[in-house]
mmCIF file of the C-alpha atoms, coordinates in Angstrom:
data_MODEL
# 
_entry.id   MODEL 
# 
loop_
_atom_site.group_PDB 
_atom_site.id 
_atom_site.type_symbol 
_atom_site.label_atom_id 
_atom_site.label_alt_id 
_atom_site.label_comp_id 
_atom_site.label_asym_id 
_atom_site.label_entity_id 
_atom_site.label_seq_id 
_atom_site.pdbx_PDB_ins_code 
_atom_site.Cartn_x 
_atom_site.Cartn_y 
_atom_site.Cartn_z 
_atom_site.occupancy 
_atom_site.B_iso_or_equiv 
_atom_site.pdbx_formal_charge 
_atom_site.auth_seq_id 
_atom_site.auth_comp_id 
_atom_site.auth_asym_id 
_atom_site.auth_atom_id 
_atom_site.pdbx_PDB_model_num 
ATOM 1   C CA . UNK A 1 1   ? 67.387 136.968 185.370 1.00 0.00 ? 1   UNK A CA 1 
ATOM 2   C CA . UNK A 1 2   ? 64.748 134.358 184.084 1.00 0.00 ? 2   UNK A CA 1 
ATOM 3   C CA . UNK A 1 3   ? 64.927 132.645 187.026 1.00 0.00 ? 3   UNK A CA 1 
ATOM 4   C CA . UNK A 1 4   ? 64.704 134.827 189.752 1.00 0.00 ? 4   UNK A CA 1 
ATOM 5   C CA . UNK A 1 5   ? 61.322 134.635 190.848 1.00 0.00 ? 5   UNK A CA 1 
ATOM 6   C CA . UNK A 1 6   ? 62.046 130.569 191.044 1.00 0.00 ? 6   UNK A CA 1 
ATOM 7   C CA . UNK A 1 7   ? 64.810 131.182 193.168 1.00 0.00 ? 7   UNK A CA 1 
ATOM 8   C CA . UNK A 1 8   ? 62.749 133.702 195.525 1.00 0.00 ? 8   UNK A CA 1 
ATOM 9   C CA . UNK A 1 9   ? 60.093 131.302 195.730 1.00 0.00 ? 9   UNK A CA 1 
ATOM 10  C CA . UNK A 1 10  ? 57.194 133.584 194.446 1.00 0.00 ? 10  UNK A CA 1 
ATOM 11  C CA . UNK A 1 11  ? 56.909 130.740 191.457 1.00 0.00 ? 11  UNK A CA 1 
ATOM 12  C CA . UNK A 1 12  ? 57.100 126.932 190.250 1.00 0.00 ? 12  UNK A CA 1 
ATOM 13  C CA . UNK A 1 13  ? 59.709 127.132 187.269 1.00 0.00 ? 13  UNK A CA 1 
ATOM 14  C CA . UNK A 1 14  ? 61.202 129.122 185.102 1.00 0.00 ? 14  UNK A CA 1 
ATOM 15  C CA . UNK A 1 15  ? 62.124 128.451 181.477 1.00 0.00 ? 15  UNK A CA 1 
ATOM 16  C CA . UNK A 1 16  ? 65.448 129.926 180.443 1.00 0.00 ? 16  UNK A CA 1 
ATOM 17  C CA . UNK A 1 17  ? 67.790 129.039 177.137 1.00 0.00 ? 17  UNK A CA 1 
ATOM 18  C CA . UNK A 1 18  ? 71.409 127.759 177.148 1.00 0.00 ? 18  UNK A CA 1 
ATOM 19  C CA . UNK A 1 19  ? 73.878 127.393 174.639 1.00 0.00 ? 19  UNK A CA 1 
ATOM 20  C CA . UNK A 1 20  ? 76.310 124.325 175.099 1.00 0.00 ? 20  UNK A CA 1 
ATOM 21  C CA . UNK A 1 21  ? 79.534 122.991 173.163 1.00 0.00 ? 21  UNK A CA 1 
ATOM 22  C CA . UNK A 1 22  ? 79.355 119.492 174.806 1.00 0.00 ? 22  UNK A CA 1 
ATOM 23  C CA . UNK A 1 23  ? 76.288 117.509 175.822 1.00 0.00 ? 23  UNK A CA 1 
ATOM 24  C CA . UNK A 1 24  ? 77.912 115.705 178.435 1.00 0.00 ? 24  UNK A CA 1 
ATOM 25  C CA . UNK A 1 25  ? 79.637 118.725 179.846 1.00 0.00 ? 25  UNK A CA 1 
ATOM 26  C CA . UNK A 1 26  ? 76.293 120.337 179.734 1.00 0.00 ? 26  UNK A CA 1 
ATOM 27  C CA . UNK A 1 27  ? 74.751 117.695 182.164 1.00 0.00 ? 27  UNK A CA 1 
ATOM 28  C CA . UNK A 1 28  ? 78.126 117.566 184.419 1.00 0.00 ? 28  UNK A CA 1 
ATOM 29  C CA . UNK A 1 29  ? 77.218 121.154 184.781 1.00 0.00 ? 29  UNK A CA 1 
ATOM 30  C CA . UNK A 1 30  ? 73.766 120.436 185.715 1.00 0.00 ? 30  UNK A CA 1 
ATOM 31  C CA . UNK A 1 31  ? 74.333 117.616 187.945 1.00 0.00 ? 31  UNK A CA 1 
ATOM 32  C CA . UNK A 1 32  ? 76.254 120.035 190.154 1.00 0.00 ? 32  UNK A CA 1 
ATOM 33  C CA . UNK A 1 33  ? 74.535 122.744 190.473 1.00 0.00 ? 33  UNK A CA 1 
ATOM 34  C CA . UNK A 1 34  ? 71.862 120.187 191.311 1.00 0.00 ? 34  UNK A CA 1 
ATOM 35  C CA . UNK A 1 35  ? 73.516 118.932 194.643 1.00 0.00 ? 35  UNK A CA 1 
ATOM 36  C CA . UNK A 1 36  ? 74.189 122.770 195.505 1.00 0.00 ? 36  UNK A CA 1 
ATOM 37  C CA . UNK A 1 37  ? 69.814 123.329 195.003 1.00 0.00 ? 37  UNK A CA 1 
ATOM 38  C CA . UNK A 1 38  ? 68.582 120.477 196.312 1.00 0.00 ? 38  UNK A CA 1 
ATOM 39  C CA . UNK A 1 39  ? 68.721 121.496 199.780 1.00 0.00 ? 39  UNK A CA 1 
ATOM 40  C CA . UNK A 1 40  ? 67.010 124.657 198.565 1.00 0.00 ? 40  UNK A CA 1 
ATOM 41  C CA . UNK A 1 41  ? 63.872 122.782 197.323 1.00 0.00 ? 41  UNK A CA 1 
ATOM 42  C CA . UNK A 1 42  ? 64.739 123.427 193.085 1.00 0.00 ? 42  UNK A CA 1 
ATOM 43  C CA . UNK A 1 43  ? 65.883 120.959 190.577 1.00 0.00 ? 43  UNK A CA 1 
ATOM 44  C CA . UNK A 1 44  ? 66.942 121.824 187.476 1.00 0.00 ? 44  UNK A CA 1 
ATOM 45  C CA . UNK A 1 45  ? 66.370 119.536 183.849 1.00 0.00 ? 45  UNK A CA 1 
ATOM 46  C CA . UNK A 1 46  ? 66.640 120.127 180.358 1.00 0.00 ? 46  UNK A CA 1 
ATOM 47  C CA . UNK A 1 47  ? 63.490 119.899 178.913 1.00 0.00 ? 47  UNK A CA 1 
ATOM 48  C CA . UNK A 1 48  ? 64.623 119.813 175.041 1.00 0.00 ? 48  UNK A CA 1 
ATOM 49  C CA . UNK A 1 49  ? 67.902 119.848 173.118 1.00 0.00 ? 49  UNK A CA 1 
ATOM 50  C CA . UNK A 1 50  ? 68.895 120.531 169.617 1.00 0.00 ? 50  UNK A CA 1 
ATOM 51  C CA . UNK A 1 51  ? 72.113 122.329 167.978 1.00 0.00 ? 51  UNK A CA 1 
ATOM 52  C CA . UNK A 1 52  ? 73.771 123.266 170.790 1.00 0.00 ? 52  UNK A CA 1 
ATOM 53  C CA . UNK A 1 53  ? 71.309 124.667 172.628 1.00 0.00 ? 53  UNK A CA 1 
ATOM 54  C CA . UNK A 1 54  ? 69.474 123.644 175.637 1.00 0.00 ? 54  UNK A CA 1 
ATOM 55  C CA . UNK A 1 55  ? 65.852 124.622 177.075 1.00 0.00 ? 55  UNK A CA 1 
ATOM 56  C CA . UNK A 1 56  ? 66.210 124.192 180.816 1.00 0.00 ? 56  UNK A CA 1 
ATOM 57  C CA . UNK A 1 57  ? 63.625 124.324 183.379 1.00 0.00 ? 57  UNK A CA 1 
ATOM 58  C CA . UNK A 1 58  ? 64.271 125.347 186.875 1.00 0.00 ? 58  UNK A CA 1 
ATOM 59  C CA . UNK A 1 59  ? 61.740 123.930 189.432 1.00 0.00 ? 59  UNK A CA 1 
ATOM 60  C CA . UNK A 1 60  ? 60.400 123.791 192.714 1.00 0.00 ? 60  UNK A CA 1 
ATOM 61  C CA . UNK A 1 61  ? 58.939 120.233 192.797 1.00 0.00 ? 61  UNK A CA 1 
ATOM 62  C CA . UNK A 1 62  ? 56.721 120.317 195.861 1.00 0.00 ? 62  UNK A CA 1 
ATOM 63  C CA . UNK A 1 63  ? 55.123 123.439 194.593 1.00 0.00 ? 63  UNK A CA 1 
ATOM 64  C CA . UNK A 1 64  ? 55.215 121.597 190.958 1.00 0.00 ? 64  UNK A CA 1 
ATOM 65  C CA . UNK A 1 65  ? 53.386 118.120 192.510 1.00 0.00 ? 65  UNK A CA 1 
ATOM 66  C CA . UNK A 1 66  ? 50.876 120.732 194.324 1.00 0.00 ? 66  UNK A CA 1 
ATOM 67  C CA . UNK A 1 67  ? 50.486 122.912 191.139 1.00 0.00 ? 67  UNK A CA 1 
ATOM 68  C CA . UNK A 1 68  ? 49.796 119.783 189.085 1.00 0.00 ? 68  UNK A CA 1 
ATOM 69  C CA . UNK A 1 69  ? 47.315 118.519 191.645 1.00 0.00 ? 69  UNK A CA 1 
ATOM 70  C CA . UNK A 1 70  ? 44.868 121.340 191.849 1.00 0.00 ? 70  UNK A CA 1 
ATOM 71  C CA . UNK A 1 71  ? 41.837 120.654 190.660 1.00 0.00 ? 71  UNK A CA 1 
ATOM 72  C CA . UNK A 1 72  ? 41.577 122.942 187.500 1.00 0.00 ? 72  UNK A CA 1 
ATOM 73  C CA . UNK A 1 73  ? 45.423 122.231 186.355 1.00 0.00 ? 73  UNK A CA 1 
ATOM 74  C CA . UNK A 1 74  ? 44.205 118.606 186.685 1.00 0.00 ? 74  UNK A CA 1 
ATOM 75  C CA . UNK A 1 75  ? 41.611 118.569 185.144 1.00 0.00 ? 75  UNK A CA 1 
ATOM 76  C CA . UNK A 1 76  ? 42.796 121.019 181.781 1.00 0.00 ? 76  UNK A CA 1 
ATOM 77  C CA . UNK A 1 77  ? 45.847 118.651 181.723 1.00 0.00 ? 77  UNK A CA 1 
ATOM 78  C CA . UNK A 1 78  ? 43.588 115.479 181.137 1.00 0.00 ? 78  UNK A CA 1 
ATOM 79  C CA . UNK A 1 79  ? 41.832 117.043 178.684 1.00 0.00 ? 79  UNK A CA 1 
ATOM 80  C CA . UNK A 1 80  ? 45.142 118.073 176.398 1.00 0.00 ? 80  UNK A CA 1 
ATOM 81  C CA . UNK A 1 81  ? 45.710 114.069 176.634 1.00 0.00 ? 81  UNK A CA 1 
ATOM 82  C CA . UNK A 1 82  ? 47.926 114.079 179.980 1.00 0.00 ? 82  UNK A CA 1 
ATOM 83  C CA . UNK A 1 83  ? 47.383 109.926 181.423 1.00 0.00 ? 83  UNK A CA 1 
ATOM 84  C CA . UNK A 1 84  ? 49.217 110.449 184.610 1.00 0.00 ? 84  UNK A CA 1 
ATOM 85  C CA . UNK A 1 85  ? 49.659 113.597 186.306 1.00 0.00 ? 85  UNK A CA 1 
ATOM 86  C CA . UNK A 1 86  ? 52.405 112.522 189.115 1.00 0.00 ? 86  UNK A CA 1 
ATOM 87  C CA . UNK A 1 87  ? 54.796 114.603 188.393 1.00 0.00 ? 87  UNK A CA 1 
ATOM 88  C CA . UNK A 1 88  ? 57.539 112.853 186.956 1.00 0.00 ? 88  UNK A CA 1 
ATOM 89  C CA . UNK A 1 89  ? 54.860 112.043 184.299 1.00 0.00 ? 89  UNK A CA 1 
ATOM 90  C CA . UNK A 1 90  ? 53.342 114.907 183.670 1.00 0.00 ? 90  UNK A CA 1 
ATOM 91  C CA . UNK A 1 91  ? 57.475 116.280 183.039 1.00 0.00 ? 91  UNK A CA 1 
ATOM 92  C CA . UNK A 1 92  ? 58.193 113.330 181.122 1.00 0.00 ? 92  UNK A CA 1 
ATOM 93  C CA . UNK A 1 93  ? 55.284 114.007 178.884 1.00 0.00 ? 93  UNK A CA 1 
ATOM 94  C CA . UNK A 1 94  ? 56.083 117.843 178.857 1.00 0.00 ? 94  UNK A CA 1 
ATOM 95  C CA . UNK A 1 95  ? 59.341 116.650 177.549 1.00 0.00 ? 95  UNK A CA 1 
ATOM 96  C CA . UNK A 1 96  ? 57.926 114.678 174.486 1.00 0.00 ? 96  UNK A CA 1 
ATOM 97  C CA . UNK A 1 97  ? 55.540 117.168 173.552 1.00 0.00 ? 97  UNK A CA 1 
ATOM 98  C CA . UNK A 1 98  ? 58.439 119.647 173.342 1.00 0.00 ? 98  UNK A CA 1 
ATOM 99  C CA . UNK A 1 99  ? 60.825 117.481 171.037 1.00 0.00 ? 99  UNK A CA 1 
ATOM 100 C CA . UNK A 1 100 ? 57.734 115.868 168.800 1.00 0.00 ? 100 UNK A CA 1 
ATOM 101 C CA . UNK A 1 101 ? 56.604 119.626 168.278 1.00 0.00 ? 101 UNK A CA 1 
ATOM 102 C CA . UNK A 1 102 ? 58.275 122.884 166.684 1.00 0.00 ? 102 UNK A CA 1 
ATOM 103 C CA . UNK A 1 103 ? 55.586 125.013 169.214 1.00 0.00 ? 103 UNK A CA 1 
ATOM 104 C CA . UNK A 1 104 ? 55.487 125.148 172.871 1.00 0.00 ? 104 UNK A CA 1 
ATOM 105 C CA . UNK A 1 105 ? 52.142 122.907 174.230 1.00 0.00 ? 105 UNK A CA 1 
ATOM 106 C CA . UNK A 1 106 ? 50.514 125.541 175.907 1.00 0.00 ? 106 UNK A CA 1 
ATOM 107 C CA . UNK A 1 107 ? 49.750 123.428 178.632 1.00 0.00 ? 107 UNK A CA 1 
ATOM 108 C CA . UNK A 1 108 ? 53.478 124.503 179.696 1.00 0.00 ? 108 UNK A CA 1 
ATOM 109 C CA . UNK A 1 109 ? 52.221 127.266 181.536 1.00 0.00 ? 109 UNK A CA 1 
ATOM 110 C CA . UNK A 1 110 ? 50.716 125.052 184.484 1.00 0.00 ? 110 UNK A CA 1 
ATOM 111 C CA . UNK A 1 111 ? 54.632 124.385 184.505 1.00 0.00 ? 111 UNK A CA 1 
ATOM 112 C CA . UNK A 1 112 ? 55.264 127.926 185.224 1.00 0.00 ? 112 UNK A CA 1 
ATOM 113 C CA . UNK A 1 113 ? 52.833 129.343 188.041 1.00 0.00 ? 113 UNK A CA 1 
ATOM 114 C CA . UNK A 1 114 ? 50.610 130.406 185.314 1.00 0.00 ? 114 UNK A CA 1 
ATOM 115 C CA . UNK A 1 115 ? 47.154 130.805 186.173 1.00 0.00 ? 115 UNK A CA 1 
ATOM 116 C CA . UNK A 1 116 ? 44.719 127.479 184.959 1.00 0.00 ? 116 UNK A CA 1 
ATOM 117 C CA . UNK A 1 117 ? 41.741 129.680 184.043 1.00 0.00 ? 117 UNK A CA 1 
ATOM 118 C CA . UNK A 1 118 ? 44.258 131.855 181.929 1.00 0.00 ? 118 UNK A CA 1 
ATOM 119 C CA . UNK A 1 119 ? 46.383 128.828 179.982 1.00 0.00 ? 119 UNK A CA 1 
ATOM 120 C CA . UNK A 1 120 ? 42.815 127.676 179.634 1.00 0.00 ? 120 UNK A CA 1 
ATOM 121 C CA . UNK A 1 121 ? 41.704 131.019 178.058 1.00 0.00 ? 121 UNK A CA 1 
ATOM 122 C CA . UNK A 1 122 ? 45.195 131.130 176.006 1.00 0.00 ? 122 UNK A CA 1 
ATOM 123 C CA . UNK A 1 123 ? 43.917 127.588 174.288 1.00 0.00 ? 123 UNK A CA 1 
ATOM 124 C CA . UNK A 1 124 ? 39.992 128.337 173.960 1.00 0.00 ? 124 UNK A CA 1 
ATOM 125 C CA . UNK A 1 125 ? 41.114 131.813 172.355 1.00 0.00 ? 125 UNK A CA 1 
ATOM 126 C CA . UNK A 1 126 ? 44.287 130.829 170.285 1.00 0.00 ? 126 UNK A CA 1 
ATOM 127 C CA . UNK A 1 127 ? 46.236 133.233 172.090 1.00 0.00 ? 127 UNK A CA 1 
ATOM 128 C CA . UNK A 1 128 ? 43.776 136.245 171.333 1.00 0.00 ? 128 UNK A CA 1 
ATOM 129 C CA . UNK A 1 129 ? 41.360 138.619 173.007 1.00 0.00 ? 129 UNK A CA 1 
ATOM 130 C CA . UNK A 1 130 ? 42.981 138.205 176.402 1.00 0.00 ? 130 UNK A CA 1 
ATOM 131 C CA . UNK A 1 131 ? 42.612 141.288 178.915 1.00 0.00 ? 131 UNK A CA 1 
ATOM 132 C CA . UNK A 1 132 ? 46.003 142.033 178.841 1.00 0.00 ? 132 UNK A CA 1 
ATOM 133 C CA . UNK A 1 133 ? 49.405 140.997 178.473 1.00 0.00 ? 133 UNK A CA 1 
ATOM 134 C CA . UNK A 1 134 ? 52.533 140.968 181.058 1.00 0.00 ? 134 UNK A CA 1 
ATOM 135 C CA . UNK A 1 135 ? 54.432 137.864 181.347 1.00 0.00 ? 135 UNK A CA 1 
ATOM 136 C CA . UNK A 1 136 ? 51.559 135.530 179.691 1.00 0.00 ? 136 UNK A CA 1 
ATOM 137 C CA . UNK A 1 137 ? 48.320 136.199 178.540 1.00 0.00 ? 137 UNK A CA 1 
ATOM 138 C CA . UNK A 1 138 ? 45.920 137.464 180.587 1.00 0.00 ? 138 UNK A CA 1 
ATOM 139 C CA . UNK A 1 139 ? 42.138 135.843 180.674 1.00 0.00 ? 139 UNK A CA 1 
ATOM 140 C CA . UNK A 1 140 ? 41.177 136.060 184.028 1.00 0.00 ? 140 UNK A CA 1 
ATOM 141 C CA . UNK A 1 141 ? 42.128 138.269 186.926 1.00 0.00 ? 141 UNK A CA 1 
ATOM 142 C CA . UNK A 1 142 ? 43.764 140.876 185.451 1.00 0.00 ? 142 UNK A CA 1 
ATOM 143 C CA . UNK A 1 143 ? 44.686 142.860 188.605 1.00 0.00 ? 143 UNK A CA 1 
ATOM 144 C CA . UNK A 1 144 ? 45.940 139.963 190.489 1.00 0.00 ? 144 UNK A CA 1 
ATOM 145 C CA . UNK A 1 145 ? 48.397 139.202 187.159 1.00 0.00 ? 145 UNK A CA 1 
ATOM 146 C CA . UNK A 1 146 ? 49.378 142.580 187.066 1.00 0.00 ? 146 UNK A CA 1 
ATOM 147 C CA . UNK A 1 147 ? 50.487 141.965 190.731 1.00 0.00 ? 147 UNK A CA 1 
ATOM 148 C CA . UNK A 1 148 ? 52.771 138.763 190.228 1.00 0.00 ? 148 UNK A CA 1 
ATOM 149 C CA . UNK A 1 149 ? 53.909 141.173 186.969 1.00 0.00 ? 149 UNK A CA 1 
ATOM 150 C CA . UNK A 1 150 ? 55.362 143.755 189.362 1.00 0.00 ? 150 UNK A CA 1 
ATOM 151 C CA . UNK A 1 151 ? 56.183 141.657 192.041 1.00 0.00 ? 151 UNK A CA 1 
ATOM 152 C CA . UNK A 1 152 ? 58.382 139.597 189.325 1.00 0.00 ? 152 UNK A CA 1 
ATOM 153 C CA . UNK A 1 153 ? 59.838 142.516 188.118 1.00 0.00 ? 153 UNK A CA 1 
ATOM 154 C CA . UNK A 1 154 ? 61.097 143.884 191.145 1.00 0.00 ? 154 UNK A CA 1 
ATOM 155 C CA . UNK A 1 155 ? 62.530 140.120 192.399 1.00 0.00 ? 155 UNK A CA 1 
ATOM 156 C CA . UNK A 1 156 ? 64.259 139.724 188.822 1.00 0.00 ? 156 UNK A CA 1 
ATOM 157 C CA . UNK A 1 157 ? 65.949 143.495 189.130 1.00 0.00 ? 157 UNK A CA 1 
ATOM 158 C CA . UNK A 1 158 ? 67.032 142.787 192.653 1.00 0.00 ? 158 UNK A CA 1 
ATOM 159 C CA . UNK A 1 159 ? 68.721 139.567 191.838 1.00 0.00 ? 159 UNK A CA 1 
ATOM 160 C CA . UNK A 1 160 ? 70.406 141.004 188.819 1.00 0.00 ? 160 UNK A CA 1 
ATOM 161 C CA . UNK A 1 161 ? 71.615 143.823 191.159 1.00 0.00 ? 161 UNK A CA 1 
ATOM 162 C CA . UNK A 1 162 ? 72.612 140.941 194.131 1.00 0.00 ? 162 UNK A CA 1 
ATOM 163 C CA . UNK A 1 163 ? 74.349 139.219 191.233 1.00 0.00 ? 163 UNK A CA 1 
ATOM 164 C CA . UNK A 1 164 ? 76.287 142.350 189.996 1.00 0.00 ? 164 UNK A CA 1 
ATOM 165 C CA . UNK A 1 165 ? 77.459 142.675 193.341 1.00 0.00 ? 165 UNK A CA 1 
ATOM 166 C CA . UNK A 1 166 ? 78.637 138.886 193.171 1.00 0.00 ? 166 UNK A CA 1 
ATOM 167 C CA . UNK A 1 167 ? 75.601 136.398 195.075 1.00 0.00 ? 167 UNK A CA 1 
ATOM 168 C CA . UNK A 1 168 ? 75.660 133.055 193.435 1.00 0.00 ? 168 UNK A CA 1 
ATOM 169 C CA . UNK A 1 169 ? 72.746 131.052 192.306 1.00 0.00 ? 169 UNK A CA 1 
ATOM 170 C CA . UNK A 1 170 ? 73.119 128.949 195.252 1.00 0.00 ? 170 UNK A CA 1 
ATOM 171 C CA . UNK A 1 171 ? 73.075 132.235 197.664 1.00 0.00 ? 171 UNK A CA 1 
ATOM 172 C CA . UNK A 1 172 ? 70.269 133.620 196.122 1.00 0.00 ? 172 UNK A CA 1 
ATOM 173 C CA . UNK A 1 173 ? 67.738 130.635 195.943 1.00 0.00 ? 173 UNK A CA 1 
ATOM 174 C CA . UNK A 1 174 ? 65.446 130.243 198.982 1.00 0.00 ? 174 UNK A CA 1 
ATOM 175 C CA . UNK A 1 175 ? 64.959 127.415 200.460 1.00 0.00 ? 175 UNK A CA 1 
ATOM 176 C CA . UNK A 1 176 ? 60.643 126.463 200.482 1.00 0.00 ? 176 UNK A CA 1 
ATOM 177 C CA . UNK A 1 177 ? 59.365 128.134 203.323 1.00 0.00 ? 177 UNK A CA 1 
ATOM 178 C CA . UNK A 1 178 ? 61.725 130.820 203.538 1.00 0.00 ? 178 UNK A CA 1 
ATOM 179 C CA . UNK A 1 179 ? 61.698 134.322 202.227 1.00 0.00 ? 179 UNK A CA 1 
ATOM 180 C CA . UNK A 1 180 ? 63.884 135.775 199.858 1.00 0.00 ? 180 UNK A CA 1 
ATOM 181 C CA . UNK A 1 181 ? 66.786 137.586 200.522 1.00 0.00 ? 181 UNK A CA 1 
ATOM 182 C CA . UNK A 1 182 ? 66.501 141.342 201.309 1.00 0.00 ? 182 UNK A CA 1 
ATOM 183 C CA . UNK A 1 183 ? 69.064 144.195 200.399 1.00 0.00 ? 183 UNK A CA 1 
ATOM 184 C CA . UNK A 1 184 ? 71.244 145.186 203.417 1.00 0.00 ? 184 UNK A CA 1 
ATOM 185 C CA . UNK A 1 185 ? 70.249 149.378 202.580 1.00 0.00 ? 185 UNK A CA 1 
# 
């Protein structure tokens, strides 16, 4: 359910929790359902660790270099101390943020298809007086955030109804460039 809109391609990454018994099982686990998304364009990573329980982040690293690249991303990432902004940089720094702080670096939103002018707003404001509210704070253009809201909400109910009905992760991602699946109705 967190990562549907990943896996349909309307967004970058998803963040999602996992609880593990074994470390190394844990990264078995992710190494294979690597090779089964690869093909599809996503790569999955844990981003942070700590009593058995993982934060994993499911990505789309084309979208993720492009993301990064964009002018205003780029820019609000060098000022919240970001030196390189390739992309395995910019993770690898994402990563030590997360494990040197109790708090999510808000920057982590440019990680997640968030909008730059609103993770920009969420840091200038401290997380208040946005516009409004859906799946992040809202600072800029309200109705085009409370368009990806919907259009989230309806790709994460149809993938938890294609995965009651049995799809696997690797059915249900979309490959870049193609367009997720549709019910057969």
């Amino acid at each position: 359910a967190h990562t549907a809109p990943t896996l349909a391609g309307l967004k970058t990454g998803s963040l999602f929790p996992c609880a593990y018994s074994s470390w190394p099982v844990l990264l078995r686990e992710i190494r294979a359902m690597n090779r089964l998304l690869r093909g599809k364009g996503l790569c999955l990573i844990p981003l942070r660790h700590r009593a058995g329980r993982a934060l994993l982040y499911l990505y789309r690293p084309a979208r993720l270099s492009r993301d990064l690249a964009a002018e205003d991303a780029a820019t609000l990432l060098e000022q919240e101390g970001y030196a390189d902004l390739r992309q395995s940089r910019a993770l690898a720094e994402l990563i030590q943020r997360l494990e040197r702080f109790e708090d999510f670096p808000h920057e982590i939103g440019l990680f997640l298809s968030y909008p730059p002018e609103d993770v920009r707003g969420f840091i200038e404001h401290g997380g208040r007086n946005c516009k409004c509210v859906g799946c992040w704070k809202v600072y800029g253009d309200a109705k085009r955030a409370q368009d990806t809201f919907r259009a989230y909400k309806l790709c994460t109910d149809r993938y938890r109804a294609y995965s009651a009905m049995g799809a696997t992760v690797a059915r249900l991602a979309v490959a870049d460039g193609a367009s997720a699946p549709q019910s057969k109705a």
